[in-house]
PDB file of C-alpha atoms in Angstrom:
ATOM      1  CA  MET W   1     -29.194 -54.005 -70.096  1.00  0.00           C
ATOM      2  CA  LYS W   2     -25.810 -55.525 -69.759  1.00  0.00           C
ATOM      3  CA  LYS W   3     -24.079 -52.456 -71.040  1.00  0.00           C
ATOM      4  CA  LEU W   4     -26.003 -50.309 -68.666  1.00  0.00           C
ATOM      5  CA  VAL W   5     -25.128 -52.354 -65.625  1.00  0.00           C
ATOM      6  CA  LEU W   6     -21.371 -52.553 -66.801  1.00  0.00           C
ATOM      7  CA  SER W   7     -21.434 -48.860 -67.080  1.00  0.00           C
ATOM      8  CA  ILE W   8     -22.805 -48.364 -63.566  1.00  0.00           C
ATOM      9  CA  PHE W   9     -20.210 -50.777 -62.273  1.00  0.00           C
ATOM     10  CA  MET W  10     -17.306 -48.961 -63.963  1.00  0.00           C
ATOM     11  CA  ILE W  11     -18.345 -45.564 -62.728  1.00  0.00           C
ATOM     12  CA  SER W  12     -18.705 -46.830 -59.106  1.00  0.00           C
ATOM     13  CA  ALA W  13     -15.154 -48.332 -59.524  1.00  0.00           C
ATOM     14  CA  LEU W  14     -13.871 -45.044 -60.885  1.00  0.00           C
ATOM     15  CA  ALA W  15     -15.338 -43.140 -57.992  1.00  0.00           C
ATOM     16  CA  VAL W  16     -13.883 -45.496 -55.484  1.00  0.00           C
ATOM     17  CA  ASN W  17     -10.480 -45.318 -56.903  1.00  0.00           C
ATOM     18  CA  ALA W  18     -10.681 -41.421 -57.212  1.00  0.00           C
ATOM     19  CA  GLN W  19     -11.149 -41.226 -53.370  1.00  0.00           C
ATOM     20  CA  GLU W  20      -8.477 -43.788 -52.112  1.00  0.00           C
ATOM     21  CA  ASN W  21      -6.017 -41.077 -51.488  1.00  0.00           C
ATOM     22  CA  ILE W  22      -6.034 -38.993 -48.378  1.00  0.00           C
ATOM     23  CA  ILE W  23      -3.546 -35.918 -47.376  1.00  0.00           C
ATOM     24  CA  LYS W  24      -3.700 -34.973 -43.623  1.00  0.00           C
ATOM     25  CA  LEU W  25      -2.401 -32.273 -41.368  1.00  0.00           C
ATOM     26  CA  ASN W  26      -1.780 -33.046 -37.756  1.00  0.00           C
ATOM     27  CA  LEU W  27      -3.722 -30.418 -35.827  1.00  0.00           C
ATOM     28  CA  LEU W  28      -2.575 -31.213 -32.416  1.00  0.00           C
ATOM     29  CA  GLY W  29       0.910 -31.187 -33.414  1.00  0.00           C
ATOM     30  CA  LEU W  30       0.460 -27.951 -35.081  1.00  0.00           C
ATOM     31  CA  ALA W  31      -0.656 -26.429 -31.859  1.00  0.00           C
ATOM     32  CA  LEU W  32       2.622 -27.351 -30.252  1.00  0.00           C
ATOM     33  CA  GLY W  33       4.641 -25.937 -33.077  1.00  0.00           C
ATOM     34  CA  ASN W  34       5.275 -29.161 -34.961  1.00  0.00           C
ATOM     35  CA  ILE W  35       4.378 -29.314 -38.642  1.00  0.00           C
ATOM     36  CA  GLY W  36       3.264 -32.754 -39.519  1.00  0.00           C
ATOM     37  CA  VAL W  37       1.622 -34.110 -42.793  1.00  0.00           C
ATOM     38  CA  GLN W  38       0.671 -37.624 -43.744  1.00  0.00           C
ATOM     39  CA  TYR W  39      -0.382 -39.259 -46.983  1.00  0.00           C
ATOM     40  CA  GLU W  40      -2.562 -42.515 -46.946  1.00  0.00           C
ATOM     41  CA  ARG W  41      -3.535 -44.718 -49.832  1.00  0.00           C
ATOM     42  CA  THR W  42      -5.878 -47.533 -49.521  1.00  0.00           C
ATOM     43  CA  LEU W  43      -4.855 -50.961 -50.666  1.00  0.00           C
ATOM     44  CA  GLY W  44      -8.181 -52.849 -50.202  1.00  0.00           C
ATOM     45  CA  GLU W  45     -11.186 -53.253 -47.957  1.00  0.00           C
ATOM     46  CA  HIS W  46      -8.952 -53.791 -44.888  1.00  0.00           C
ATOM     47  CA  SER W  47      -5.646 -52.202 -45.565  1.00  0.00           C
ATOM     48  CA  SER W  48      -3.739 -49.017 -46.456  1.00  0.00           C
ATOM     49  CA  LEU W  49      -0.160 -47.665 -46.555  1.00  0.00           C
ATOM     50  CA  ALA W  50       0.538 -44.276 -44.969  1.00  0.00           C
ATOM     51  CA  MET W  51       3.784 -42.072 -44.954  1.00  0.00           C
ATOM     52  CA  GLY W  52       4.091 -39.302 -42.461  1.00  0.00           C
ATOM     53  CA  ILE W  53       6.535 -36.542 -42.188  1.00  0.00           C
ATOM     54  CA  SER W  54       6.827 -33.984 -39.492  1.00  0.00           C
ATOM     55  CA  TYR W  55       9.255 -30.992 -38.962  1.00  0.00           C
ATOM     56  CA  LEU W  56       9.823 -29.241 -35.793  1.00  0.00           C
ATOM     57  CA  PRO W  57      11.217 -25.645 -36.125  1.00  0.00           C
ATOM     58  CA  SER W  58      13.774 -24.472 -33.709  1.00  0.00           C
ATOM     59  CA  ARG W  59      12.267 -23.973 -30.320  1.00  0.00           C
ATOM     60  CA  SER W  60      12.944 -24.127 -26.481  1.00  0.00           C
ATOM     61  CA  LEU W  61      11.638 -26.500 -24.083  1.00  0.00           C
ATOM     62  CA  PRO W  62       7.956 -25.905 -23.029  1.00  0.00           C
ATOM     63  CA  ASP W  63       7.494 -23.688 -19.888  1.00  0.00           C
ATOM     64  CA  PHE W  64       6.005 -26.642 -17.940  1.00  0.00           C
ATOM     65  CA  VAL W  65       9.399 -28.444 -18.171  1.00  0.00           C
ATOM     66  CA  ILE W  66      11.371 -25.741 -16.618  1.00  0.00           C
ATOM     67  CA  ASP W  67      10.801 -23.795 -13.337  1.00  0.00           C
ATOM     68  CA  GLU W  68      10.296 -20.223 -14.291  1.00  0.00           C
ATOM     69  CA  ASP W  69      12.554 -19.107 -11.328  1.00  0.00           C
ATOM     70  CA  SER W  70      15.396 -21.706 -12.497  1.00  0.00           C
ATOM     71  CA  THR W  71      18.702 -20.367 -13.784  1.00  0.00           C
ATOM     72  CA  THR W  72      19.537 -23.586 -15.493  1.00  0.00           C
ATOM     73  CA  SER W  73      20.946 -23.702 -19.041  1.00  0.00           C
ATOM     74  CA  LEU W  74      17.782 -25.649 -20.060  1.00  0.00           C
ATOM     75  CA  LYS W  75      15.947 -22.195 -20.290  1.00  0.00           C
ATOM     76  CA  SER W  76      18.300 -21.272 -23.204  1.00  0.00           C
ATOM     77  CA  MET W  77      18.373 -24.587 -24.900  1.00  0.00           C
ATOM     78  CA  SER W  78      16.752 -25.110 -28.217  1.00  0.00           C
ATOM     79  CA  PHE W  79      16.079 -27.973 -30.521  1.00  0.00           C
ATOM     80  CA  SER W  80      14.778 -28.701 -34.062  1.00  0.00           C
ATOM     81  CA  GLY W  81      14.403 -31.829 -36.152  1.00  0.00           C
ATOM     82  CA  TRP W  82      12.737 -34.190 -38.578  1.00  0.00           C
ATOM     83  CA  THR W  83      10.606 -37.338 -38.194  1.00  0.00           C
ATOM     84  CA  PHE W  84       9.800 -39.722 -40.841  1.00  0.00           C
ATOM     85  CA  THR W  85       7.140 -42.484 -40.261  1.00  0.00           C
ATOM     86  CA  PRO W  86       6.004 -45.219 -42.737  1.00  0.00           C
ATOM     87  CA  GLU W  87       3.167 -47.370 -41.693  1.00  0.00           C
ATOM     88  CA  TYR W  88       0.881 -50.141 -42.772  1.00  0.00           C
ATOM     89  CA  ARG W  89      -2.746 -49.941 -41.385  1.00  0.00           C
ATOM     90  CA  TYR W  90      -5.203 -52.725 -40.898  1.00  0.00           C
ATOM     91  CA  TYR W  91      -9.020 -51.636 -40.509  1.00  0.00           C
ATOM     92  CA  PHE W  92     -11.049 -54.053 -38.681  1.00  0.00           C
ATOM     93  CA  SER W  93     -14.150 -52.410 -40.203  1.00  0.00           C
ATOM     94  CA  GLY W  94     -13.458 -53.691 -43.633  1.00  0.00           C
ATOM     95  CA  LYS W  95     -14.225 -50.207 -44.983  1.00  0.00           C
ATOM     96  CA  ALA W  96     -10.837 -48.701 -45.202  1.00  0.00           C
ATOM     97  CA  PRO W  97     -10.019 -45.981 -44.609  1.00  0.00           C
ATOM     98  CA  LYS W  98     -12.822 -45.872 -42.161  1.00  0.00           C
ATOM     99  CA  GLY W  99     -12.977 -47.096 -38.481  1.00  0.00           C
ATOM    100  CA  PHE W 100     -10.587 -48.547 -35.874  1.00  0.00           C
ATOM    101  CA  TYR W 101      -7.159 -49.766 -37.095  1.00  0.00           C
ATOM    102  CA  VAL W 102      -3.895 -51.058 -35.874  1.00  0.00           C
ATOM    103  CA  ALA W 103      -0.730 -49.740 -37.434  1.00  0.00           C
ATOM    104  CA  PRO W 104       2.841 -51.424 -37.498  1.00  0.00           C
ATOM    105  CA  TYR W 105       5.128 -48.412 -38.193  1.00  0.00           C
ATOM    106  CA  PHE W 106       8.824 -47.781 -38.676  1.00  0.00           C
ATOM    107  CA  ARG W 107      10.138 -44.220 -37.353  1.00  0.00           C
ATOM    108  CA  TYR W 108      13.281 -42.522 -38.009  1.00  0.00           C
ATOM    109  CA  SER W 109      13.810 -39.337 -35.948  1.00  0.00           C
ATOM    110  CA  THR W 110      16.854 -36.759 -36.104  1.00  0.00           C
ATOM    111  CA  PHE W 111      17.074 -33.610 -33.941  1.00  0.00           C
ATOM    112  CA  ILE W 112      19.792 -30.828 -33.317  1.00  0.00           C
ATOM    113  CA  VAL W 113      20.190 -29.442 -30.022  1.00  0.00           C
ATOM    114  CA  ASP W 114      21.719 -25.969 -29.535  1.00  0.00           C
ATOM    115  CA  LYS W 115      22.565 -23.650 -26.531  1.00  0.00           C
ATOM    116  CA  VAL W 116      23.047 -26.331 -23.732  1.00  0.00           C
ATOM    117  CA  ASP W 117      25.802 -26.279 -21.198  1.00  0.00           C
ATOM    118  CA  ILE W 118      27.901 -29.157 -19.645  1.00  0.00           C
ATOM    119  CA  SER W 119      28.291 -27.868 -15.795  1.00  0.00           C
ATOM    120  CA  TYR W 120      30.655 -28.906 -13.271  1.00  0.00           C
ATOM    121  CA  THR W 121      32.010 -27.761  -9.936  1.00  0.00           C
ATOM    122  CA  SER W 122      35.717 -26.929  -9.969  1.00  0.00           C
ATOM    123  CA  THR W 123      37.695 -28.361  -7.096  1.00  0.00           C
ATOM    124  CA  THR W 124      40.121 -25.344  -7.625  1.00  0.00           C
ATOM    125  CA  THR W 125      37.810 -22.524  -7.222  1.00  0.00           C
ATOM    126  CA  ASN W 126      34.777 -24.347  -5.588  1.00  0.00           C
ATOM    127  CA  GLN W 127      32.687 -22.561  -8.355  1.00  0.00           C
ATOM    128  CA  GLU W 128      30.327 -23.850 -10.909  1.00  0.00           C
ATOM    129  CA  VAL W 129      31.626 -23.847 -14.272  1.00  0.00           C
ATOM    130  CA  LYS W 130      29.590 -24.016 -17.522  1.00  0.00           C
ATOM    131  CA  VAL W 131      30.955 -25.021 -20.941  1.00  0.00           C
ATOM    132  CA  PRO W 132      28.894 -24.154 -23.974  1.00  0.00           C
ATOM    133  CA  ALA W 133      27.828 -27.427 -25.898  1.00  0.00           C
ATOM    134  CA  ASP W 134      25.808 -28.577 -28.886  1.00  0.00           C
ATOM    135  CA  GLY W 135      24.262 -32.046 -29.606  1.00  0.00           C
ATOM    136  CA  SER W 136      21.885 -34.187 -31.553  1.00  0.00           C
ATOM    137  CA  TYR W 137      19.485 -37.045 -30.880  1.00  0.00           C
ATOM    138  CA  LYS W 138      18.619 -39.825 -33.312  1.00  0.00           C
ATOM    139  CA  ALA W 139      16.279 -42.663 -32.899  1.00  0.00           C
ATOM    140  CA  THR W 140      15.122 -45.668 -35.091  1.00  0.00           C
ATOM    141  CA  THR W 141      12.041 -47.298 -33.953  1.00  0.00           C
ATOM    142  CA  VAL W 142       9.700 -50.275 -34.849  1.00  0.00           C
ATOM    143  CA  GLY W 143       6.209 -50.215 -33.219  1.00  0.00           C
ATOM    144  CA  LEU W 144       2.644 -50.573 -33.262  1.00  0.00           C
ATOM    145  CA  MET W 145      -0.056 -47.909 -32.903  1.00  0.00           C
ATOM    146  CA  LEU W 146      -3.802 -47.921 -32.397  1.00  0.00           C
ATOM    147  CA  GLY W 147      -6.121 -45.437 -34.078  1.00  0.00           C
ATOM    148  CA  SER W 148      -9.490 -44.561 -35.576  1.00  0.00           C
ATOM    149  CA  GLN W 149     -10.432 -42.584 -38.615  1.00  0.00           C
ATOM    150  CA  TRP W 150     -13.972 -41.064 -39.463  1.00  0.00           C
ATOM    151  CA  LEU W 151     -15.357 -39.992 -42.912  1.00  0.00           C
ATOM    152  CA  LEU W 152     -16.669 -36.501 -42.550  1.00  0.00           C
ATOM    153  CA  GLY W 153     -18.629 -36.151 -45.711  1.00  0.00           C
ATOM    154  CA  GLU W 154     -17.465 -37.057 -49.126  1.00  0.00           C
ATOM    155  CA  HIS W 155     -13.938 -35.544 -48.948  1.00  0.00           C
ATOM    156  CA  MET W 156     -12.986 -34.866 -45.326  1.00  0.00           C
ATOM    157  CA  THR W 157     -11.637 -37.254 -42.684  1.00  0.00           C
ATOM    158  CA  LEU W 158     -10.564 -36.993 -39.121  1.00  0.00           C
ATOM    159  CA  ASP W 159      -7.909 -39.589 -37.911  1.00  0.00           C
ATOM    160  CA  TRP W 160      -7.214 -40.067 -34.327  1.00  0.00           C
ATOM    161  CA  TRP W 161      -3.869 -41.624 -33.365  1.00  0.00           C
ATOM    162  CA  ILE W 162      -4.802 -43.018 -29.935  1.00  0.00           C
ATOM    163  CA  LEU W 163      -1.383 -44.475 -28.811  1.00  0.00           C
ATOM    164  CA  GLY W 164       1.718 -46.225 -30.116  1.00  0.00           C
ATOM    165  CA  VAL W 165       4.637 -47.985 -28.656  1.00  0.00           C
ATOM    166  CA  GLY W 166       7.852 -48.585 -30.312  1.00  0.00           C
ATOM    167  CA  PHE W 167      11.307 -50.132 -29.530  1.00  0.00           C
ATOM    168  CA  GLY W 168      14.664 -49.439 -31.135  1.00  0.00           C
ATOM    169  CA  SER W 169      17.862 -47.733 -30.981  1.00  0.00           C
ATOM    170  CA  GLN W 170      18.122 -44.141 -29.552  1.00  0.00           C
ATOM    171  CA  GLU W 171      21.155 -41.999 -28.992  1.00  0.00           C
ATOM    172  CA  ALA W 172      21.668 -38.382 -27.700  1.00  0.00           C
ATOM    173  CA  GLU W 173      25.144 -37.050 -28.179  1.00  0.00           C
ATOM    174  CA  ILE W 174      26.608 -33.723 -26.720  1.00  0.00           C
ATOM    175  CA  THR W 175      29.931 -32.137 -27.425  1.00  0.00           C
ATOM    176  CA  ALA W 176      31.822 -29.401 -25.841  1.00  0.00           C
ATOM    177  CA  LEU W 177      35.057 -27.831 -26.786  1.00  0.00           C
ATOM    178  CA  GLY W 178      37.512 -26.101 -24.459  1.00  0.00           C
ATOM    179  CA  ASP W 179      40.778 -25.844 -22.793  1.00  0.00           C
ATOM    180  CA  PHE W 180      40.661 -28.401 -19.818  1.00  0.00           C
ATOM    181  CA  SER W 181      43.403 -28.950 -17.322  1.00  0.00           C
ATOM    182  CA  GLN W 182      43.925 -32.234 -15.645  1.00  0.00           C
ATOM    183  CA  ILE W 183      42.113 -30.946 -12.686  1.00  0.00           C
ATOM    184  CA  ASP W 184      39.169 -29.936 -14.933  1.00  0.00           C
ATOM    185  CA  ILE W 185      39.197 -33.377 -16.650  1.00  0.00           C
ATOM    186  CA  GLN W 186      38.880 -35.062 -13.151  1.00  0.00           C
ATOM    187  CA  ASP W 187      36.204 -32.835 -12.036  1.00  0.00           C
ATOM    188  CA  ILE W 188      34.083 -33.242 -15.277  1.00  0.00           C
ATOM    189  CA  LYS W 189      34.566 -37.002 -15.020  1.00  0.00           C
ATOM    190  CA  ASN W 190      33.200 -36.927 -11.410  1.00  0.00           C
ATOM    191  CA  GLU W 191      30.320 -34.884 -12.401  1.00  0.00           C
ATOM    192  CA  LEU W 192      29.336 -37.197 -15.185  1.00  0.00           C
ATOM    193  CA  ALA W 193      29.666 -40.339 -12.986  1.00  0.00           C
ATOM    194  CA  ASP W 194      27.326 -38.855 -10.529  1.00  0.00           C
ATOM    195  CA  ILE W 195      24.862 -38.254 -13.337  1.00  0.00           C
ATOM    196  CA  ASP W 196      25.308 -41.668 -14.749  1.00  0.00           C
ATOM    197  CA  GLU W 197      24.306 -43.240 -11.523  1.00  0.00           C
ATOM    198  CA  GLU W 198      21.164 -40.989 -11.108  1.00  0.00           C
ATOM    199  CA  ILE W 199      19.653 -41.572 -14.703  1.00  0.00           C
ATOM    200  CA  PRO W 200      18.268 -44.546 -16.414  1.00  0.00           C
ATOM    201  CA  GLY W 201      19.916 -45.997 -19.541  1.00  0.00           C
ATOM    202  CA  SER W 202      23.468 -46.068 -20.384  1.00  0.00           C
ATOM    203  CA  MET W 203      25.744 -43.175 -20.832  1.00  0.00           C
ATOM    204  CA  ASP W 204      29.460 -43.126 -22.360  1.00  0.00           C
ATOM    205  CA  TYR W 205      31.727 -40.268 -21.955  1.00  0.00           C
ATOM    206  CA  THR W 206      35.191 -39.195 -23.074  1.00  0.00           C
ATOM    207  CA  VAL W 207      36.905 -36.093 -21.635  1.00  0.00           C
ATOM    208  CA  THR W 208      40.129 -34.713 -23.015  1.00  0.00           C
ATOM    209  CA  SER W 209      42.166 -31.367 -22.732  1.00  0.00           C
ATOM    210  CA  ASN W 210      40.154 -29.917 -25.533  1.00  0.00           C
ATOM    211  CA  SER W 211      36.799 -31.658 -25.549  1.00  0.00           C
ATOM    212  CA  VAL W 212      33.925 -33.529 -23.807  1.00  0.00           C
ATOM    213  CA  ASN W 213      31.859 -35.915 -25.534  1.00  0.00           C
ATOM    214  CA  ILE W 214      28.785 -37.515 -24.122  1.00  0.00           C
ATOM    215  CA  LYS W 215      26.558 -40.243 -25.557  1.00  0.00           C
ATOM    216  CA  TYR W 216      23.389 -41.373 -23.887  1.00  0.00           C
ATOM    217  CA  ASP W 217      20.891 -44.169 -24.590  1.00  0.00           C
ATOM    218  CA  PRO W 218      17.711 -43.897 -22.543  1.00  0.00           C
ATOM    219  CA  GLU W 219      16.879 -47.559 -23.078  1.00  0.00           C
ATOM    220  CA  MET W 220      13.282 -46.640 -22.938  1.00  0.00           C
ATOM    221  CA  PRO W 221      10.322 -47.420 -25.359  1.00  0.00           C
ATOM    222  CA  GLY W 222       9.196 -44.511 -27.619  1.00  0.00           C
ATOM    223  CA  PHE W 223       5.693 -43.406 -27.546  1.00  0.00           C
ATOM    224  CA  ARG W 224       3.616 -41.999 -30.317  1.00  0.00           C
ATOM    225  CA  GLY W 225       0.122 -40.858 -30.629  1.00  0.00           C
ATOM    226  CA  PHE W 226      -2.266 -38.300 -29.234  1.00  0.00           C
ATOM    227  CA  GLY W 227      -2.404 -36.894 -32.811  1.00  0.00           C
ATOM    228  CA  LEU W 228      -5.607 -35.594 -34.495  1.00  0.00           C
ATOM    229  CA  CYS W 229      -5.296 -35.166 -38.163  1.00  0.00           C
ATOM    230  CA  LEU W 230      -7.774 -33.403 -40.495  1.00  0.00           C
ATOM    231  CA  GLY W 231      -7.520 -34.883 -44.038  1.00  0.00           C
ATOM    232  CA  TYR W 232      -8.688 -34.242 -47.523  1.00  0.00           C
ATOM    233  CA  LYS W 233      -9.862 -37.571 -49.481  1.00  0.00           C
ATOM    234  CA  PHE W 234      -9.693 -37.628 -53.272  1.00  0.00           C
TER     235      PHE W 234
END
């Protein structure tokens, strides 16, 4: 009898261990052109660790961001990049990986921006001048996210990332090369000074006879969430 009970216990333990891993695909992100996957492994009744990786192939800004009648360089701008997000999850249900959870996380993001222009008005010709530029965006964030996960049968899961807020360092950098006269340099500086007064955050810029370099920190929290992931549990 003891051997039978022990055998049942061992089989149950093996079954639990065999299903403590989940591989997920972010369906909402995929609908927006962002390929995101996550691996989660339970540690106990209340906790798990997860690692998420997402890749955004080169794309333009969404149509709702830009007026369709606009001639702005934003219409031709494209961007692409990677995001890495390790996190710890605490499940309040005590039945991890099922139920409502809170997830402290770290996130590193890096993006490349192409085909963006730096525009200024020339005081010599009174015409708008556009200088082709490229740039990048990098962010390191620590935050907290709320979510809930459901078990759909024996092997499938549905994970809802409700909302997360993080704080850290962010920097966007844009660089343009050209041949600028002293008048051009002053015109560009005047244009950038006006922009700096109108936008939140901090902006530093350097303008020389052959380059324009702009660094911008929005000094705003980073938001995460609105994800819906379909997972396979094994």
